[in-house]
Coordinates of C-alpha atoms and ligand atoms in Angstrom, one line a residue:
X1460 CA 118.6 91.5 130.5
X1461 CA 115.1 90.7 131.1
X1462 CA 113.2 88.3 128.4
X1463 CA 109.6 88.8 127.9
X1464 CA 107.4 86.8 125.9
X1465 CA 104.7 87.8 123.5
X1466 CA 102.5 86.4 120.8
X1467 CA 104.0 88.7 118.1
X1468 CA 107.1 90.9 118.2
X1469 CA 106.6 93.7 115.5
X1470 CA 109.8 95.4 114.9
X1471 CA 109.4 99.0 113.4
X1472 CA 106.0 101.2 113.9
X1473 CA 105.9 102.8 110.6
X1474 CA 102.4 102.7 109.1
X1475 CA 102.9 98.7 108.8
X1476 CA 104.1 98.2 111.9
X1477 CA 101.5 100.0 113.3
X1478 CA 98.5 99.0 111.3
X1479 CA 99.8 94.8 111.6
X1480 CA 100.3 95.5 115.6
X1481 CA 97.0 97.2 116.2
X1482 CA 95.3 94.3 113.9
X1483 CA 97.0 91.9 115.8
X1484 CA 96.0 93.5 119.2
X1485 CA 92.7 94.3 118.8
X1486 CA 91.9 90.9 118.1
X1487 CA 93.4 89.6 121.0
X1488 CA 97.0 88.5 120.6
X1489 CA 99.5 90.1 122.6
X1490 CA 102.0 92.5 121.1
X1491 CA 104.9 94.0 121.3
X1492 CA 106.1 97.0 119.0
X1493 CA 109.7 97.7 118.7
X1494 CA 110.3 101.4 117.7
X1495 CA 114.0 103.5 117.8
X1496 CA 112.3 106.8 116.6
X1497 CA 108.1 107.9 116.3
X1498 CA 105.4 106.0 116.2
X1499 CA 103.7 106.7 112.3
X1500 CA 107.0 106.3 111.0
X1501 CA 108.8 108.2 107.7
X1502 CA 105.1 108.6 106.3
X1503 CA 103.4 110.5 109.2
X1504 CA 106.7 112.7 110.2
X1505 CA 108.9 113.3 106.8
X1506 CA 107.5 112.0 104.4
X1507 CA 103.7 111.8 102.9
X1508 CA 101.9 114.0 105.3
X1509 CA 104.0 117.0 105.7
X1510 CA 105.3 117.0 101.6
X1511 CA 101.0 116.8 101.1
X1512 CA 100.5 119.9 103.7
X1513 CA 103.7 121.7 101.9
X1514 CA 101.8 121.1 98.4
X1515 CA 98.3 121.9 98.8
X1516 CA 98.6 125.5 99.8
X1517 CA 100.5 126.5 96.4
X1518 CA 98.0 123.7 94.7
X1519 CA 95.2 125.2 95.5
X1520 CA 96.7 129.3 94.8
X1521 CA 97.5 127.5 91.3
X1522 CA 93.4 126.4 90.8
X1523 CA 92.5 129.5 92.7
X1524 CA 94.2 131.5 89.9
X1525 CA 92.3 129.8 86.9
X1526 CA 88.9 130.5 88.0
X1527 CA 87.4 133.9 87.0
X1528 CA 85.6 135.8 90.3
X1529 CA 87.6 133.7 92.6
X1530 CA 91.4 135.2 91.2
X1531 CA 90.3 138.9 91.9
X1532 CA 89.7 138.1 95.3
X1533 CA 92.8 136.2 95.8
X1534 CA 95.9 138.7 95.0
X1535 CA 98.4 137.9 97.3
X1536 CA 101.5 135.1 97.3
X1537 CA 101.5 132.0 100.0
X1538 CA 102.4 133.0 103.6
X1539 CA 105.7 130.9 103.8
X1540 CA 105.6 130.6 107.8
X1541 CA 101.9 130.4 107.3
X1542 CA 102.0 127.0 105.6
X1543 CA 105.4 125.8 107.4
X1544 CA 103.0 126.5 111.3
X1545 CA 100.2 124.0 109.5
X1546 CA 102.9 121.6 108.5
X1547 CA 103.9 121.4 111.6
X1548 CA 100.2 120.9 113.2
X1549 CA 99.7 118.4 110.4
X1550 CA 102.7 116.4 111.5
X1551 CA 101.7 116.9 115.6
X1552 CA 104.7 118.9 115.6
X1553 CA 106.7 115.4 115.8
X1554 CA 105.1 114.2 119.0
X1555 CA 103.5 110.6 118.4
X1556 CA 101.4 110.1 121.8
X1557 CA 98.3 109.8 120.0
X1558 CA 99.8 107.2 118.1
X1559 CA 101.2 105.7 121.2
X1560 CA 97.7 105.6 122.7
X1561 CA 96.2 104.0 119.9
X1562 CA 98.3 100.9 119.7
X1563 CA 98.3 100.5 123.6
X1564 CA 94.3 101.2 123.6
X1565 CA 94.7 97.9 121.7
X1566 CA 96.5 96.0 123.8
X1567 CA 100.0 96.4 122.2
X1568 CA 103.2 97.3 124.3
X1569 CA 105.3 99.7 122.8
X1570 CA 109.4 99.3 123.3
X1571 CA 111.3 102.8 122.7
X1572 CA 114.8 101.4 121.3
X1573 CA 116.5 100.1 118.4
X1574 CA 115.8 96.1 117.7
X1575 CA 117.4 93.5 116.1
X1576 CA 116.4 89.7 115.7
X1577 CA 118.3 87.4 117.2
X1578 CA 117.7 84.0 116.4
X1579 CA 114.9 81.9 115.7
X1580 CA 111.5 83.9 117.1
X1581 CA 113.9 86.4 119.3
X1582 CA 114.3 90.2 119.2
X1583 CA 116.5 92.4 121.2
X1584 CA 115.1 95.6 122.1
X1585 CA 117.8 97.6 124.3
X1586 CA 117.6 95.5 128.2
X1587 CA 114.6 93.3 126.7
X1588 CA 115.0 90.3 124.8
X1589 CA 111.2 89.6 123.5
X1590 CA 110.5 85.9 123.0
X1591 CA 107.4 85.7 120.1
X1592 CA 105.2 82.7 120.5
X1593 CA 103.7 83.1 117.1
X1594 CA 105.9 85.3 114.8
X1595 CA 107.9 88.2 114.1
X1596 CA 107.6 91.1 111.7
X1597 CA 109.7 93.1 110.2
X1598 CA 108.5 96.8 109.3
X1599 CA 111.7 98.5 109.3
X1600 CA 111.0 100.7 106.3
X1601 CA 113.7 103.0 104.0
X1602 CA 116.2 105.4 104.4
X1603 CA 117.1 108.3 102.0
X1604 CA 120.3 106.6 99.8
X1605 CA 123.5 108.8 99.4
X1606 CA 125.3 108.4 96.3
X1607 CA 129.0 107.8 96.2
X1608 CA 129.4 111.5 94.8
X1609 CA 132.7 113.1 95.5
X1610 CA 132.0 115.5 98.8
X1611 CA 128.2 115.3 98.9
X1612 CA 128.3 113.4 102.6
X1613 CA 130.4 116.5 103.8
X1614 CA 128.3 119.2 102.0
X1615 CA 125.6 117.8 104.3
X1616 CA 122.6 118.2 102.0
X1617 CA 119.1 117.7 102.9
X1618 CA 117.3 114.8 102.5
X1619 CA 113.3 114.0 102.9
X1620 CA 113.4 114.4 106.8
X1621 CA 115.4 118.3 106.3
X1622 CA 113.1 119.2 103.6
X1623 CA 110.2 117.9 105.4
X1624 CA 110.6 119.7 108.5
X1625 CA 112.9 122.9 107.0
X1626 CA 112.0 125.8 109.5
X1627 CA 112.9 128.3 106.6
X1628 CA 112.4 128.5 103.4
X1629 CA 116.2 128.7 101.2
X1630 CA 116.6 131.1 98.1
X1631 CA 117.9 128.6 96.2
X1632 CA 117.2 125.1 96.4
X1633 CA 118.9 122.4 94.2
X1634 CA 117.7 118.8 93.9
X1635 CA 119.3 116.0 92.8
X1636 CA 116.9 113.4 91.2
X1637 CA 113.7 114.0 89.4
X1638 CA 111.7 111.0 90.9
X1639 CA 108.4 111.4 92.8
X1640 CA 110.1 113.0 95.9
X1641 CA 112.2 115.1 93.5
X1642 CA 109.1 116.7 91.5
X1643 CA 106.7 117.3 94.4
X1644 CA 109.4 118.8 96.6
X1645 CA 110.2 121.3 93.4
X1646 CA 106.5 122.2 93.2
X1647 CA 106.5 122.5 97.3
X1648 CA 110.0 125.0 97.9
X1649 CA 108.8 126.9 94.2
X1650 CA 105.5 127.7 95.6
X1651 CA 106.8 128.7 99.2
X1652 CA 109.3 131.4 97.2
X1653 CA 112.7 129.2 96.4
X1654 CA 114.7 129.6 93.2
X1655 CA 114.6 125.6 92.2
X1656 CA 117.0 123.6 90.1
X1657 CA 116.4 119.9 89.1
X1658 CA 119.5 117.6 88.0
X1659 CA 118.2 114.3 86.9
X1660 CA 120.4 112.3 85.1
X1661 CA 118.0 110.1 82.9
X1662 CA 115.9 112.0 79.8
X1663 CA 112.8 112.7 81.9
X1664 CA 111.4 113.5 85.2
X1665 CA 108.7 110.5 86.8
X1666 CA 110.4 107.9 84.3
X1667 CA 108.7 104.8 85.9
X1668 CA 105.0 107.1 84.6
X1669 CA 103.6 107.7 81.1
X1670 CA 105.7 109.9 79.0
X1671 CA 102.9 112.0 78.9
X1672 CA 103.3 112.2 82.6
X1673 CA 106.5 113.1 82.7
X1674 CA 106.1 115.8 80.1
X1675 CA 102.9 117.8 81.4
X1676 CA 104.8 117.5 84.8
X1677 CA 108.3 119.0 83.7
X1678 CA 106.5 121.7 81.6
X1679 CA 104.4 122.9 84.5
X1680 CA 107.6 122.9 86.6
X1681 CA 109.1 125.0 84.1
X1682 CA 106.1 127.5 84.2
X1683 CA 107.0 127.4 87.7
X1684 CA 110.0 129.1 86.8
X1685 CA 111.6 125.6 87.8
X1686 CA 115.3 125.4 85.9
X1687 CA 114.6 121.3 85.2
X1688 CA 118.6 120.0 83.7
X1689 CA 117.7 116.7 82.2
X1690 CA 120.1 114.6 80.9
X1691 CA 122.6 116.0 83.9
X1692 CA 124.6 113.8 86.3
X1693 CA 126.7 115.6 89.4
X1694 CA 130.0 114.6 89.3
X1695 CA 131.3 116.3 92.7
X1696 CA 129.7 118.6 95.3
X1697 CA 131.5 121.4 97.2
X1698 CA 129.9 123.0 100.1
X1699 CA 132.0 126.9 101.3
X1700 CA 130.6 129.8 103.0
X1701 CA 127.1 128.4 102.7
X1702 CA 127.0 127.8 99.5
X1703 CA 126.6 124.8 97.7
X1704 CA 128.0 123.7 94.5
X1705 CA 127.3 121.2 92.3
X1706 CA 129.6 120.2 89.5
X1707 CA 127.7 118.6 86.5
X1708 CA 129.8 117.7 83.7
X1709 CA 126.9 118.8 81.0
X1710 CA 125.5 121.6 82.0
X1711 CA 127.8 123.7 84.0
X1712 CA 127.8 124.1 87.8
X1713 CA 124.8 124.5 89.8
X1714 CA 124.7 126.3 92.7
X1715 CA 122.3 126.9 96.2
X1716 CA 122.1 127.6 99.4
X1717 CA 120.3 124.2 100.1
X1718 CA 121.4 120.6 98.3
X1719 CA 118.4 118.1 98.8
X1720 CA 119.2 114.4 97.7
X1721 CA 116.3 112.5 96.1
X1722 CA 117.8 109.6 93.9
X1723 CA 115.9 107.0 95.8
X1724 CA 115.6 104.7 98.7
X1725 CA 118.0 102.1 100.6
X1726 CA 115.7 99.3 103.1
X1727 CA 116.7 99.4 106.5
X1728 CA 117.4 95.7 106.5
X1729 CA 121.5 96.3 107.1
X1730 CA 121.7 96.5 111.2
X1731 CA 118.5 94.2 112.1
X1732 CA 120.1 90.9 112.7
X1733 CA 118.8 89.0 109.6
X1734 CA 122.2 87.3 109.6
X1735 CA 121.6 85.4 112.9
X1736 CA 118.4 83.6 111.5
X1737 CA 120.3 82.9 108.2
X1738 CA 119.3 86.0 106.1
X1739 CA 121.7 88.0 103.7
X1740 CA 122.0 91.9 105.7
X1741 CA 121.2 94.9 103.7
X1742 CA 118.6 93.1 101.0
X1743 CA 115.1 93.4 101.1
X1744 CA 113.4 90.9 103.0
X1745 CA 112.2 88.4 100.6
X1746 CA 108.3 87.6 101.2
X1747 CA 105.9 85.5 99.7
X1748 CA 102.3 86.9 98.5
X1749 CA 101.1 86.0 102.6
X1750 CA 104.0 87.9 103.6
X1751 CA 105.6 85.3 105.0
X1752 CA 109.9 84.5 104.7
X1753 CA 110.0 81.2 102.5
X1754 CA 113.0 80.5 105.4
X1755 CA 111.0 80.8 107.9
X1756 CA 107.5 80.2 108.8
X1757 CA 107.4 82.6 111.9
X1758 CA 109.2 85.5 110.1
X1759 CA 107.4 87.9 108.2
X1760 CA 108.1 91.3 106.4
X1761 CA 105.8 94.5 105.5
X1762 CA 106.3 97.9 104.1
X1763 CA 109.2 99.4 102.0
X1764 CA 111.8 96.9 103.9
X1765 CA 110.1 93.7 101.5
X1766 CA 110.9 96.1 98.5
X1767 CA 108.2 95.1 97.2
X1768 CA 105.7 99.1 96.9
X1769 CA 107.6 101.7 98.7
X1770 CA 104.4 103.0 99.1
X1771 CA 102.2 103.6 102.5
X1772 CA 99.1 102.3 101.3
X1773 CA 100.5 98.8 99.9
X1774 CA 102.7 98.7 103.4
X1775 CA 98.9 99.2 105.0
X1776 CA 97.4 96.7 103.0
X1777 CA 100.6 94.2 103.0
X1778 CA 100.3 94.9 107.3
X1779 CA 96.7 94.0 107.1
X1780 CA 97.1 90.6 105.1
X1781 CA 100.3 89.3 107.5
X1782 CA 97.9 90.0 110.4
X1783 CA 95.1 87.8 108.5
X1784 CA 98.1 85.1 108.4
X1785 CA 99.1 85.3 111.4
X1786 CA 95.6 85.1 113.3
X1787 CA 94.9 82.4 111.1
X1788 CA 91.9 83.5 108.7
X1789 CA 91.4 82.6 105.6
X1790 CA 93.7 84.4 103.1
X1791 CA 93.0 82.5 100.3
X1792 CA 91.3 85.0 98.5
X1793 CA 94.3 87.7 98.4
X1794 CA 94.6 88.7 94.7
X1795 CA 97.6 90.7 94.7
X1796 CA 97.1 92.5 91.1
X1797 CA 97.6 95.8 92.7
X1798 CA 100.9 94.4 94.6
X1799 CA 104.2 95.3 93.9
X1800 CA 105.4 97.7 91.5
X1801 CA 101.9 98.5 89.7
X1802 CA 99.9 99.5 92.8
X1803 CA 98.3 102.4 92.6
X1804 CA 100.3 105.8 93.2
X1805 CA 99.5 109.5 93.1
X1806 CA 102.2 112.1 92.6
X1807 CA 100.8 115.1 94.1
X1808 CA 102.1 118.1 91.5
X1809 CA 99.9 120.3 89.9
X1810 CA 99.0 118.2 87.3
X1811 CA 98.3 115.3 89.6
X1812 CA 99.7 111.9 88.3
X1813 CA 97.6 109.0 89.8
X1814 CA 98.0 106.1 87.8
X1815 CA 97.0 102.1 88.9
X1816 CA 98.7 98.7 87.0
X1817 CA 100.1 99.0 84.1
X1818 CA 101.6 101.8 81.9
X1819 CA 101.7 101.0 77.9
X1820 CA 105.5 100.2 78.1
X1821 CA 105.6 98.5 81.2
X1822 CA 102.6 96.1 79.5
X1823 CA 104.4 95.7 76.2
X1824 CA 107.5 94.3 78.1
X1825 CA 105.6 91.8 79.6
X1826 CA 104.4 90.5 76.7
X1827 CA 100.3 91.6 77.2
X1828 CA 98.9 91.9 74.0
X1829 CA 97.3 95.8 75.1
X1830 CA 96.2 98.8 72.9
X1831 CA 95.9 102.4 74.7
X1832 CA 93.4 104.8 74.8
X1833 CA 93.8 108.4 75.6
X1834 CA 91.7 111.3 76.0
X1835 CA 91.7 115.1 77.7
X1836 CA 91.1 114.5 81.2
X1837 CA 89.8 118.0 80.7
X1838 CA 87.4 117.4 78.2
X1839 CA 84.1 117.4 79.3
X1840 CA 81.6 119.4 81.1
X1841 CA 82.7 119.2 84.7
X1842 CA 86.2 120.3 83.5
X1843 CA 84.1 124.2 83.4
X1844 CA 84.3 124.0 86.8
X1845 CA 88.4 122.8 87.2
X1846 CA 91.6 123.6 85.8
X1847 CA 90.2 125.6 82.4
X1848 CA 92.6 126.7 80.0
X1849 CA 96.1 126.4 81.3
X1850 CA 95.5 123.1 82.9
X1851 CA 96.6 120.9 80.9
X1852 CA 96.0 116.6 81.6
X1853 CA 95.8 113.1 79.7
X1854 CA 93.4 109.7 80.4
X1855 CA 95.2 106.9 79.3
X1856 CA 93.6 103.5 79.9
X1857 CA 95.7 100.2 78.9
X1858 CA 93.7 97.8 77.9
X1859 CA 94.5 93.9 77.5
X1860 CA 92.7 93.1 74.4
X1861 CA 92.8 89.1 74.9
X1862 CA 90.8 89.6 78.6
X1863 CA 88.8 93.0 77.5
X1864 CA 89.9 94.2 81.2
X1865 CA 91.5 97.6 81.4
X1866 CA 95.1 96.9 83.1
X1867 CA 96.6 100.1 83.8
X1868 CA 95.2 103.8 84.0
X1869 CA 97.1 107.0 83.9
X1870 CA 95.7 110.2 84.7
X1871 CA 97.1 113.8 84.7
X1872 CA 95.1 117.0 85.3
X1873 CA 94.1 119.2 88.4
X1874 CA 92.9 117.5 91.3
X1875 CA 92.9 114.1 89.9
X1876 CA 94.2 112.0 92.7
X1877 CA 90.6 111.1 93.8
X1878 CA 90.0 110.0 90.4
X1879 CA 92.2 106.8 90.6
X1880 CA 89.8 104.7 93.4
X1881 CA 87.1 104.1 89.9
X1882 CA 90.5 103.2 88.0
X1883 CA 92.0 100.8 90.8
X1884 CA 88.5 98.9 91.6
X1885 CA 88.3 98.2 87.7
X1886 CA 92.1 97.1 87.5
X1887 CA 91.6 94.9 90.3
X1888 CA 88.2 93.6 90.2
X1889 CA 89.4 93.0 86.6
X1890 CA 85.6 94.4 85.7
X1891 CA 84.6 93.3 81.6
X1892 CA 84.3 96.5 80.0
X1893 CA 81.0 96.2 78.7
X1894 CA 79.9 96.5 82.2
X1895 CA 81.6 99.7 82.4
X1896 CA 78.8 101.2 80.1
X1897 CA 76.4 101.0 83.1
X1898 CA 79.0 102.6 85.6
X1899 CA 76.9 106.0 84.4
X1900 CA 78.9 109.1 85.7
X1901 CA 76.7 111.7 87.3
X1902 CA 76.6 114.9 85.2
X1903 CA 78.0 117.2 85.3
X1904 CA 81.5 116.2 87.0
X1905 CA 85.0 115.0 85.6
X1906 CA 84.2 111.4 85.9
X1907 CA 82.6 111.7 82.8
X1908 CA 86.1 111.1 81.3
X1909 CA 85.3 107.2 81.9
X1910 CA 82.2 107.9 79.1
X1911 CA 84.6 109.4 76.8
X1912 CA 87.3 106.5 77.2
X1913 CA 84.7 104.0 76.2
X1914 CA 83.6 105.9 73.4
X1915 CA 86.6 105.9 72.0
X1916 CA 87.4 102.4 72.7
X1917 CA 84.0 101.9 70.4
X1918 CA 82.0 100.1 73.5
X1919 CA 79.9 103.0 74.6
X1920 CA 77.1 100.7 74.0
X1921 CA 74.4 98.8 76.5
X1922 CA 75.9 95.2 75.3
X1923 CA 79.6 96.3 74.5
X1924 CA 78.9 96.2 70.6
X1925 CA 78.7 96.4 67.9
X1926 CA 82.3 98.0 67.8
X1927 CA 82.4 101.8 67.2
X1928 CA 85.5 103.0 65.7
Ligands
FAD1192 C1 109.2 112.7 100.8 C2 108.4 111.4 100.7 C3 107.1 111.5 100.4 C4 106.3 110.3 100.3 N1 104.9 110.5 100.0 C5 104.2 109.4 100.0 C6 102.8 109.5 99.7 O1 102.2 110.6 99.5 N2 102.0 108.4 99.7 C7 102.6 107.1 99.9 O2 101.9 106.2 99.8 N3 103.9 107.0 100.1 C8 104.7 108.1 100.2 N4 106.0 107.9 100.5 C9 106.5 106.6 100.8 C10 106.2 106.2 102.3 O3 106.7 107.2 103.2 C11 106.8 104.9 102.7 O4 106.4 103.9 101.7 C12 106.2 104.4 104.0 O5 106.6 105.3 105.1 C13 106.7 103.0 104.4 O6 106.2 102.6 105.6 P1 106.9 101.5 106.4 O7 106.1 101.3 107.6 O8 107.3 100.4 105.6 O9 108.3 102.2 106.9 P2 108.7 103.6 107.6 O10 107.7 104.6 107.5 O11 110.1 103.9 107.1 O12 108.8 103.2 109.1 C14 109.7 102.3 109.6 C15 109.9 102.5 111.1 O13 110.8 101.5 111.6 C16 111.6 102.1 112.5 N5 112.8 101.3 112.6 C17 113.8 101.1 111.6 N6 114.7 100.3 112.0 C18 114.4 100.0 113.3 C19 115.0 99.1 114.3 N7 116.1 98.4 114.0 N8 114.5 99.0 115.5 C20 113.3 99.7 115.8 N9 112.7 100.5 114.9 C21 113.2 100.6 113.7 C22 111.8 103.5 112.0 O14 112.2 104.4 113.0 C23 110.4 103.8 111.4 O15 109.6 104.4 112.4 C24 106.9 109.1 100.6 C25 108.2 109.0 100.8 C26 109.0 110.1 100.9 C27 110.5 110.0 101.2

């Protein structure tokens, strides 16, 4: 056993681990990263970027389709291997040297094992106990949860990292869970030429969205030739001769050559020693808005493991503000409105669903006295040049009438994800709306939607009023 000492240990080198150590390096402290697998983490290798590279192809074939001039030239279906060889590119073909590189060009030392605290300030990392002089974080992200279902663990089914890296496209694919990872892996294996079944239990797909969302989503899945079984929960799961079976109780058995399980997320928080500095195993690490433990003042945690955003940007953002902390700059400032559960999100089926803050529900529960506002996202000008007729898409803004600040935005429509930057800068910079009127969208493009949400909010005037109804 050798013990080393550094200024911070970060243990885990998923996008937060990464983004906090390279921070932290760069500006002169001396790091040590603590990694058991890649360097990028779920995000770079089985999760966000190769789901994105699966989806674009048969995103794009979808748009190509709707525009006159362009379809006739386009006649064939996607090349399966085709799009499965760019994955692969996309994800460096699961080698992270570059990423390797880039932390060490920064002064960071990067430790290849599994890690676990152990005691105050202390990490093990296989023969190396690292000593931290300032702090510790924690950035050991999620895994994919496996429910207690009778005989799924033996059926073997995919999760993210099998569908994410499949060499082969299966005939049939079932998946169990209509959440994000659910829908936009249904849209992917549909596109690439799978038969697809979704079995979610609740009464819609996306349920944390709009229901608008969740309705213009399931309806193009369906169009997809997607079999979507609402309402359905498996009861037991057989796998024999390379088949598998899933017993639902509602709708009959379901059955594939693949299984992929998508019901959610567990935090790695289980096997990394929180115990020995007095922390419950298996919870999410609880944080304050610094990202600092409340139990300890050298302990911090970033990314999905805090439980707060399983999301890669938040875990980014999260990494960058426990840096501030640590180095000691002023943080003061950190307005977490787009923290936690209403950060902004994209779901990346055709239609998009990019929404920021609040949905109408979500708003109502917690008491904001809000009115809605929707609109086509299709309906103005610059939609001639997107979507056309079969695309079909909502703008919902959630306003809080007692602040006149918009506090939640949903969109849905082709191509939209770029959209929700304007939304998530007036959510969090908690702009007045009467400004808004002088945010003038350029002509002609989609953003225009924005002019057509004031109008109908009655503000589309240079001083807010009087109100238009
Ligand atoms: C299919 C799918 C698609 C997604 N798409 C998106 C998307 O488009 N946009 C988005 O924002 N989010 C997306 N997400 C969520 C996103 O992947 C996660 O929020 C993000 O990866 C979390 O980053 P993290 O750094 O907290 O953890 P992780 O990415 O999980 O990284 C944690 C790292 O810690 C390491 N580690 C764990 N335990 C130990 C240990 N004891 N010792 C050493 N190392 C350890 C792991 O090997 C891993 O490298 C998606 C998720 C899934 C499943």
């Amino acid at each position: 056993m050798t013990e080393r000492e550094f200024d911070v240990v970060v243990l885990g080198a998923g996008p937060a681990g990464e983004v906090c150590a390279g921070r932290l390096g760069e500006s002169g402290l001396d790091v040590a990263v603590v990694e058991s697998h890649l360097l990028g983490g779920e995000c770079s290798y089985y999760a966000c970027m190769p789901s994105k590279g699966m989806l674009r192809p048969g995103e794009l074939l979808t748009e190509v389709r709707r525009i006159p001039g362009v379809a006739e030239a386009v006649t064939g279906e996607l090349d399966a291997a085709a799009v499965l060889r760019r994955r692969d590119e996309i994800v460096h073909h699961l080698d992270d040297s570059s990423q390797v590189a880039w932390l060490e060009s920064r002064n960071v030392t990067v430790f290849r094992s599994p890690g676990r605290l152990d005691g105050e300030r202390r990490v093990v990392a296989g023969d190396d106990t690292l000593v931290a002089r300032k702090a510790v974080v924690v950035a050991t992200g999620s895994s994919p949860l496996i429910p207690p279902i009778d005989g799924l663990r033996e059926a073997e089914p995919w999760t993210n990292r099998e569908a994410t890296t499949a060499e082969e496209v299966p005939g049939r694919l079932a998946i169990l869970g209509g959440g994000v990872v659910g829908v936009e892996m249904a849209q992917a294996y549909s596109s690439l030429g799978s038969t697809v079944t979704v079995i979610e239990r609740g009464d819609r797909l996306i349920p944390r969205e709009e229901p608008f969302a969740s309705d213009d989503v399931e309806q193009s899945l369906r169009e997809k030739g997607v079999d979507v079984m609402l309402g359905t929960s498996a009861a037991a799961v057989r796998a024999e001769s390379g088949e598998v079976t899933v017993e639902t109780g509602e709708g009959g058995p379901v059955r594939a050559d693949e299984l992929l399980v998508a019901i959610g997320r567990r935090l790695n928080s289980d096997d990394i020693g929180l115990d020995t500095v007095g922390l419950e195993p298996g919870r999410p690490v609880d944080v304050d808005d610094s990202m600092r433990s409340p139990a300890h003042d050298w302990l911090y945690a970033i990314g999905d493991v805090n439980g707060r955003a399983l999301l890669t940007h938040m875990g980014k953002y999260q990494a960058r503000i426990a840096a501030d902390v640590i180095l000691g700059y002023p943080t003061g400032c950190v307005n977490t409105t787009a923290d936690g559960s209403r950060s902004p999100r994209v779901i990346f089926t055709d239609p998009h669903v990019a929404a920021v803050g609040y949905t109408l529900d979500a708003a109502q529960q917690d008491g904001l006295n809000v009115r809605a506002v929707d609109v086509p996202t299709q309906g103005n000008a610059g939609a001639s040049f997107y979507g056309r007729d079969d695309a079909r898409g909502t703008t919902r803004l959630v306003v809080d009438e007692d602040r006149n600040v918009i506090v939640g935005a949903t969109f849905t429509g082709p191509e939209v994800a770029e959209f929700l930057q304007a939304a998530t800068i007036a959510v969090v910079g908690e702009v007045p709306l009467d400004r808004l009127f002088h945010a003038v969208p350029s002509f002609p493009t989609r953003s225009e939607v924005w002019l057509y949400l004031l109008e109908k909010l009655g503000l589309a005037g240079p001083c807010g009023g009087p109100q238009r109804s």
